[in-house]
Amino acid sequence: MLSVVTFLPLLVCAVLPLLPRTVPDQGYVWVWIATAAADFALVVALWAGYDTHGGTQYEQRARWIPSAGAGYHVGVDGLSLPLVALTCLLFLAVAVYSLREKRRVRSYVCLFLFLQTVGIGLFVALDLILFFVFFDLSIVAMFFVIAGWGHGERARAAALKFFLYTFVGSLALLLGFIGLYLAADPHTFDIVDLTRDNPLAGRGLYAALVLLAIGVGLAVKTPTVPFHTWLPPAHSDAPAAGSAILAGVLLKMGTYGFVRIAMPLLPGSWRRYATVIVVVGAVSVVYGALVALAQTDFKRMIAYTSVTHMGYVVLAIGAAGTLAGADAQARSLAVTGAVTQMVSHGLITGALFLLAGVLYDRGRTHAMGAYSGLAAHTPRFAAVTAAGAFAGLGIPGFSGFIAEFQIFTGALASHTIATAIALTGVLITAALFLTALRRMFMGAPSLPRTVPTGGIADLRGAETVSTVALLAVALVIGVAPRWLLDVIEPAGRTLTGLVAR
Amino acid sequence: MNENPADLVPELALLGVAVLGLLTGSWLPRRRQWIVALLAATACTTGLVATAVTMATDRERTVFSAAFAVDTATGIGRLVVLTGLLLVIGMSVGTVRNHERETEYWVLLLLSGAGTLALTGADDLLMLFAAYLLAGLPAYALTAFAKDGRGTEAALKYYLTGALLGTLMLAGTALLYGAGHTTHYRGLSTALPTAPYGLVAVGLIGVLAGLLFKSGAVPAHFWVPDVTEGAPVPVAAYVATLPKVGGLIALYRLLHQAFSGSDVNWPLLLAILAGVTMTLGNLAAFFQTSVTRLLAYSTISQAGYLLMALAVATRSDLAQKGLLFYLAAYTVTNLGAFAVVTALPHARTLTDYRGLARRRPGLAAVLVVCLLGLVGTPPTGVFLGKLEVFSATLDGGFTWLAVLAVANTVASLFYYLRWFGPLFVTHDSAPARVQEVAGRSSAATAYVAATLSVALGVAGQAVLTLSEGPLLR
């Protein structure tokens, strides 16, 4: 079942090139929408059949390369199921949004289908090599998306930078994985076996080096300060759909790696260096927010807020590794908040990037200074963007509030100062979103000269459906989060139990 | 004592068909000389079948006074070399078709291939040297096959380097003989630990010189870029890939079998050589604009990664399967990239590949697979090879070397991407005549190689299982 969900998009991707050349561009996008919808329906079925107290479910295990210690092992638990669902939903939204795409549509659809398999595959993988395969392939596919459909020549440079940075990270990760593999007896890459055996318990420096390698690899992908510099150019030069996937799915690969691999497999080292992780998280929050505040480009601003939001996640999982001065419930709350934040950020930032794409489509620029009084011309666009911005700054009623509330409550007891510093991030984020809204949508109407004489067009059907759907789910989580938290909480408790070993 | 020639079917098939082909070719009219190519392909296929039979039944034995071992390493070496030869034959067909010396081309290729096979099984220093010569001499002639200025210069450089380092190798053999009173590996492994340290060390360095030349590793790498650029592209593909297989397996066997007990610190020496080789190859590849030179430096850097497995030959159980698997994956991947270059004879520089993805999507896809494969991106075979070799290196205690290799992998990405990028340029692509495809066989070979490369990554278990057996003394 899980393998079907994972490989269905890849299968369709393999079939697409065989279709006759006479199929119109729109035809491919419709095939994509149908595939994404089918995949999403399957995930809903998975969710419906998921037992919230059952641990890892829908497991499949097959021999793959036993000599190398690698196997095909997939399964979902409360940490991964929400992210799988997020991935499917986001790809469905992006598929609908892409109905307007006109450039080399067949390859474009193929790439995104491939990327969807890679995204789902990473979240269901329970084997380090399988995880790594998807991790690396996500880099390759996203490289092509940015280089092939980005904004002009700069996109090529941004794609290269993205590839080089994240590839360094992935190789560091690989070294860490090999370190784990060699420590286990018998040698294995299986995450479940490694979690049970805890092979690096009491291995001092060796364990610290492995954690360093894995930590750096995941930190680049997340990204946290100081490994975030690849993110702004990659985001601002990627096509809107690519940015949405990059922010919504690919960034989660880093933070998910922390909760899936780094914490349960290296509990001792994680506890020992928890303070470092908390500090990195808090710095990411404040630094990302401050730099975002200084941006004049709408899309770059959203990109930097991603650093902030991922900083909250890092802060939470760092706090979950501090046993002193915090009860188990607070730590578990922090982990739950971290996973909720991953989902929430995927939904909200995905929508915001798609909206930035609309802005670029209309005015050929992301510069906020070029627009003002947009609300008069495009009321629907203004309304949806405002909703997205408020969701992004964590106002109650949206999923971001639920996530951040849990993170701060969970982290406050163990790291009071860091949490207090990180709280200022919320304030700065609010300021920057409100400033952006005021500059672009209020005041005397003026448009960049690149806008055609017919005036600026409001949100079209496909654009409205895709962005509103994402924000609606964020709203549902914000108002009635129980169905999501019921899935995450048991897994969060299990994880804090593992870290406390 | 086993002197059964049936154990040497692959080697004898290549030698026999070389002679047969030479005779046949001298009677055939020029347009029928393709028959010799067919014979050559048949010889390789026979060898593959024979190897499969040997590996499936009783796997290990030594032949001819134990000068030649038929064991795991030989088996995998044979499979890799013969498959590689078939791929080289496939990509050569278009280039030498109806050439006035077509027969000679195939015969030389077979002879050199037989020498490479002999390298993989050599269990005796004299056998090793004979194999060195047999693998080398025909290759020198092949390099100058086009009889043009650049080819002749390349051949001369190749020959002179080979002769010089071969002499050193012979001198090293003499010293080791002096130290151990035998040239056989088993005898050496018992005699060398008690022999004078300096004699053994210098002797090893002498033998190393020849085998590093075959592998295209520092400091014996000077010939690689010139030969790769000067020789006809299929010859370049052969020279840059297959002798490396022979050389590295021979070196592995030598170190593992003869030097396992010696107190000469060869692991460190090889670790340093590995580090220098990969770094130098990568740095030199950075700003190359000619695709053949870029591939040449890339093969040097790959030799560096492969040497890592040799450094831990006796320190990690993972070294052998890592080396053998990496060699298999590297051979098909590298030959795939060369096959694309052969298929596009007018495209010589990186800019000539602009917009290839549009015009020749198939070949562009092969290049993407092969270049990403050489970087070590999953799910290609080289990724799995790198994984095994890195694991072996860490297991053997050379953490610094593994970290250096990772840094190098990242650096290598930069120049592979320089080739990669132009493929997908949509405006201002290279003129159509530059990207004309020569014949179908090279392109077909490229597809086969890319398929094999991915297949090795996805289903590499079979080869890994085969490569785990013990070595014979």
CSV table of C-alpha atoms in Angstrom, one decimal, chain A residues 122-345:
chain,number,residue,atom,x,y,z
A,122,LEU,CA,11.9,10.0,2.0
A,123,PHE,CA,9.2,10.3,4.6
A,124,VAL,CA,8.3,6.6,4.6
A,125,ALA,CA,11.9,5.3,4.4
A,126,LEU,CA,13.0,3.2,7.4
A,127,ASP,CA,16.4,2.4,6.0
A,128,LEU,CA,19.2,4.9,6.0
A,129,ILE,CA,20.3,4.2,2.4
A,130,LEU,CA,16.8,4.3,1.1
A,131,PHE,CA,16.5,7.6,2.9
A,132,PHE,CA,19.7,8.8,1.4
A,133,VAL,CA,18.7,7.8,-2.1
A,134,PHE,CA,15.6,9.9,-1.9
A,135,PHE,CA,17.4,12.7,-0.2
A,136,ASP,CA,20.0,12.9,-3.0
A,137,LEU,CA,17.4,12.5,-5.8
A,138,SER,CA,15.4,15.4,-4.4
A,139,ILE,CA,18.5,17.6,-4.9
A,140,VAL,CA,18.9,16.4,-8.5
A,141,ALA,CA,15.3,16.9,-9.4
A,142,MET,CA,15.1,20.3,-7.8
A,143,PHE,CA,18.3,21.4,-9.6
A,144,PHE,CA,16.5,20.7,-12.9
A,145,VAL,CA,13.4,22.5,-11.8
A,146,ILE,CA,15.3,25.7,-10.8
A,147,ALA,CA,17.7,25.6,-13.8
A,148,GLY,CA,15.1,24.8,-16.3
A,149,TRP,CA,12.1,26.8,-15.3
A,150,GLY,CA,13.6,29.5,-13.1
A,151,HIS,CA,13.8,33.2,-13.8
A,152,GLY,CA,16.5,33.7,-16.5
A,153,GLU,CA,20.3,33.2,-16.4
A,154,ARG,CA,20.5,33.9,-12.7
A,155,ALA,CA,18.5,30.7,-12.1
A,156,ARG,CA,21.3,28.6,-13.4
A,157,ALA,CA,23.7,30.1,-10.9
A,158,ALA,CA,21.2,29.6,-8.1
A,159,ALA,CA,20.6,26.0,-9.2
A,160,LEU,CA,24.3,25.3,-9.1
A,161,LYS,CA,24.7,26.9,-5.7
A,162,PHE,CA,21.7,25.0,-4.4
A,163,PHE,CA,23.1,21.7,-5.7
A,164,LEU,CA,26.6,22.3,-4.4
A,165,TYR,CA,25.5,23.3,-0.9
A,166,THR,CA,22.9,20.6,-0.4
A,167,PHE,CA,25.2,18.0,-1.9
A,168,VAL,CA,27.9,18.8,0.6
A,169,GLY,CA,25.3,18.3,3.2
A,170,SER,CA,24.1,15.0,1.8
A,171,LEU,CA,27.7,13.7,1.7
A,172,ALA,CA,28.3,14.7,5.3
A,173,LEU,CA,25.1,12.8,6.1
A,174,LEU,CA,26.4,9.8,4.2
A,175,LEU,CA,29.6,9.7,6.3
A,176,GLY,CA,27.4,9.9,9.4
A,177,PHE,CA,25.3,7.0,8.1
A,178,ILE,CA,28.4,4.9,7.4
A,179,GLY,CA,29.5,5.7,11.0
A,180,LEU,CA,26.3,4.3,12.3
A,181,TYR,CA,26.5,1.3,10.0
A,182,LEU,CA,30.0,0.4,11.1
A,183,ALA,CA,29.1,0.7,14.8
A,184,ALA,CA,26.2,-1.7,14.5
A,185,ASP,CA,26.7,-5.4,14.9
A,186,PRO,CA,25.9,-6.9,12.6
A,187,HIS,CA,26.4,-4.0,10.2
A,188,THR,CA,23.1,-2.6,9.1
A,189,PHE,CA,21.5,0.6,7.8
A,190,ASP,CA,18.0,-0.3,9.0
A,191,ILE,CA,16.6,2.6,11.1
A,192,VAL,CA,14.3,0.4,13.2
A,193,ASP,CA,17.2,-2.1,14.1
A,194,LEU,CA,19.6,0.8,14.8
A,195,THR,CA,17.0,2.5,17.0
A,196,ARG,CA,16.6,-0.7,19.0
A,197,ASP,CA,20.3,-1.4,19.3
A,198,ASN,CA,21.5,2.1,20.0
A,199,PRO,CA,25.0,1.1,18.8
A,200,LEU,CA,26.7,4.3,19.7
A,201,ALA,CA,25.7,4.4,23.3
A,202,GLY,CA,28.7,5.4,25.4
A,203,ARG,CA,31.0,5.9,22.4
A,204,GLY,CA,32.1,9.4,23.3
A,205,LEU,CA,34.0,11.1,20.6
A,206,TYR,CA,33.0,8.7,17.8
A,207,ALA,CA,29.3,9.3,18.6
A,208,ALA,CA,29.9,13.0,18.7
A,209,LEU,CA,31.6,12.9,15.2
A,210,VAL,CA,28.7,10.9,13.8
A,211,LEU,CA,26.2,13.4,15.2
A,212,LEU,CA,28.3,16.2,13.8
A,213,ALA,CA,28.2,14.7,10.3
A,214,ILE,CA,24.5,13.9,10.4
A,215,GLY,CA,23.7,17.3,12.1
A,216,VAL,CA,25.6,19.3,9.5
A,217,GLY,CA,24.0,17.3,6.6
A,218,LEU,CA,20.5,17.9,7.9
A,219,ALA,CA,21.2,21.5,9.0
A,220,VAL,CA,22.2,22.4,5.4
A,221,LYS,CA,18.9,21.0,4.1
A,222,THR,CA,16.7,22.5,6.9
A,223,PRO,CA,18.4,25.2,6.6
A,224,THR,CA,19.6,26.7,9.8
A,225,VAL,CA,22.0,29.5,10.4
A,226,PRO,CA,24.9,29.5,9.3
A,227,PHE,CA,24.1,27.0,6.5
A,228,HIS,CA,21.2,28.9,5.0
A,229,THR,CA,22.9,31.0,2.4
A,230,TRP,CA,21.8,28.7,-0.5
A,231,LEU,CA,18.2,29.3,0.3
A,232,PRO,CA,17.4,32.9,-0.7
A,233,PRO,CA,18.8,32.7,-4.3
A,234,ALA,CA,17.3,29.2,-4.8
A,235,HIS,CA,13.9,30.4,-3.7
A,236,SER,CA,13.9,33.7,-5.5
A,237,ASP,CA,15.0,32.4,-8.8
A,238,ALA,CA,13.0,29.2,-8.8
A,239,PRO,CA,9.6,29.0,-10.5
A,240,ALA,CA,6.7,29.5,-8.1
A,241,ALA,CA,5.7,25.8,-8.1
A,242,GLY,CA,9.3,24.9,-7.4
A,243,SER,CA,9.6,27.3,-4.5
A,244,ALA,CA,6.4,26.0,-3.0
A,245,ILE,CA,7.7,22.4,-3.2
A,246,LEU,CA,11.2,23.4,-2.0
A,247,ALA,CA,9.8,25.2,1.0
A,248,GLY,CA,6.9,22.9,1.7
A,249,VAL,CA,8.5,19.5,1.2
A,250,LEU,CA,12.3,19.7,0.7
A,251,LEU,CA,13.0,21.8,3.8
A,252,LYS,CA,11.0,19.3,5.9
A,253,MET,CA,13.5,16.6,4.9
A,254,GLY,CA,16.1,18.2,7.1
A,255,THR,CA,13.9,18.6,10.2
A,256,TYR,CA,12.3,15.3,9.6
A,257,GLY,CA,15.8,13.7,9.5
A,258,PHE,CA,16.4,15.1,13.0
A,259,VAL,CA,13.4,13.5,14.5
A,260,ARG,CA,13.6,10.3,12.5
A,261,ILE,CA,17.4,9.7,12.6
A,262,ALA,CA,19.5,12.0,14.7
A,263,MET,CA,17.4,11.9,17.9
A,264,PRO,CA,16.4,8.3,18.2
A,265,LEU,CA,19.7,6.8,16.9
A,266,LEU,CA,22.1,9.0,18.8
A,267,PRO,CA,20.2,9.8,22.0
A,268,GLY,CA,23.3,10.2,24.2
A,269,SER,CA,25.0,12.6,22.0
A,270,TRP,CA,21.8,14.5,21.3
A,271,ARG,CA,21.3,15.1,25.0
A,272,ARG,CA,24.8,16.1,25.5
A,273,TYR,CA,24.8,18.7,22.7
A,274,ALA,CA,21.2,19.8,23.1
A,275,THR,CA,22.2,23.2,24.2
A,276,VAL,CA,24.2,23.8,21.0
A,277,ILE,CA,21.1,22.8,19.0
A,278,VAL,CA,18.8,25.1,21.0
A,279,VAL,CA,21.2,28.0,20.4
A,280,VAL,CA,21.4,27.3,16.7
A,281,GLY,CA,17.6,27.2,16.6
A,282,ALA,CA,17.2,30.5,18.5
A,283,VAL,CA,19.8,32.2,16.4
A,284,SER,CA,18.1,31.0,13.2
A,285,VAL,CA,14.8,32.4,14.4
A,286,VAL,CA,16.0,35.9,15.2
A,287,TYR,CA,18.5,36.2,12.4
A,288,GLY,CA,16.1,34.9,9.8
A,289,ALA,CA,13.4,37.3,11.0
A,290,LEU,CA,15.7,40.3,11.0
A,291,VAL,CA,17.1,39.6,7.6
A,292,ALA,CA,13.5,39.0,6.3
A,293,LEU,CA,12.5,42.4,7.7
A,294,ALA,CA,15.2,44.1,5.6
A,295,GLN,CA,14.1,42.5,2.3
A,296,THR,CA,12.6,44.6,-0.5
A,297,ASP,CA,11.7,41.5,-2.6
A,298,PHE,CA,8.5,39.8,-1.6
A,299,LYS,CA,9.7,36.3,-2.4
A,300,ARG,CA,13.1,36.6,-0.7
A,301,MET,CA,11.3,37.9,2.3
A,302,ILE,CA,9.2,34.7,2.5
A,303,ALA,CA,12.3,32.7,1.9
A,304,TYR,CA,13.9,34.2,5.0
A,305,THR,CA,10.8,33.6,7.1
A,306,SER,CA,11.4,29.9,6.3
A,307,VAL,CA,14.7,30.2,8.1
A,308,THR,CA,12.8,31.6,11.1
A,309,HIS,CA,10.1,28.9,11.1
A,310,MET,CA,12.6,26.1,10.7
A,311,GLY,CA,14.4,27.7,13.6
A,312,TYR,CA,11.4,27.1,15.9
A,313,VAL,CA,11.5,23.5,14.9
A,314,VAL,CA,15.2,23.2,15.7
A,315,LEU,CA,14.7,25.0,19.0
A,316,ALA,CA,11.9,22.5,19.9
A,317,ILE,CA,13.8,19.4,19.2
A,318,GLY,CA,16.9,20.7,20.9
A,319,ALA,CA,14.8,21.4,24.0
A,320,ALA,CA,13.4,17.9,23.8
A,321,GLY,CA,16.9,16.6,24.3
A,322,THR,CA,17.4,18.5,27.6
A,323,LEU,CA,16.4,16.2,30.5
A,324,ALA,CA,17.3,18.6,33.3
A,325,GLY,CA,14.6,20.9,34.5
A,326,ALA,CA,11.9,19.7,32.2
A,327,ASP,CA,9.3,17.0,32.7
A,328,ALA,CA,8.6,14.4,30.0
A,329,GLN,CA,5.3,16.0,29.1
A,330,ALA,CA,6.9,19.3,28.2
A,331,ARG,CA,9.5,17.6,26.1
A,332,SER,CA,6.9,15.6,24.3
A,333,LEU,CA,4.9,18.8,23.8
A,334,ALA,CA,7.9,20.4,22.1
A,335,VAL,CA,8.3,17.5,19.7
A,336,THR,CA,4.6,17.5,18.9
A,337,GLY,CA,4.9,21.2,18.2
A,338,ALA,CA,7.9,20.7,16.0
A,339,VAL,CA,6.1,18.2,13.8
A,340,THR,CA,3.0,20.4,13.7
A,341,GLN,CA,5.1,23.3,12.7
A,342,MET,CA,6.6,21.3,9.8
A,343,VAL,CA,3.1,20.6,8.5
A,344,SER,CA,1.9,24.1,9.2
A,345,HIS,CA,4.9,25.7,7.5
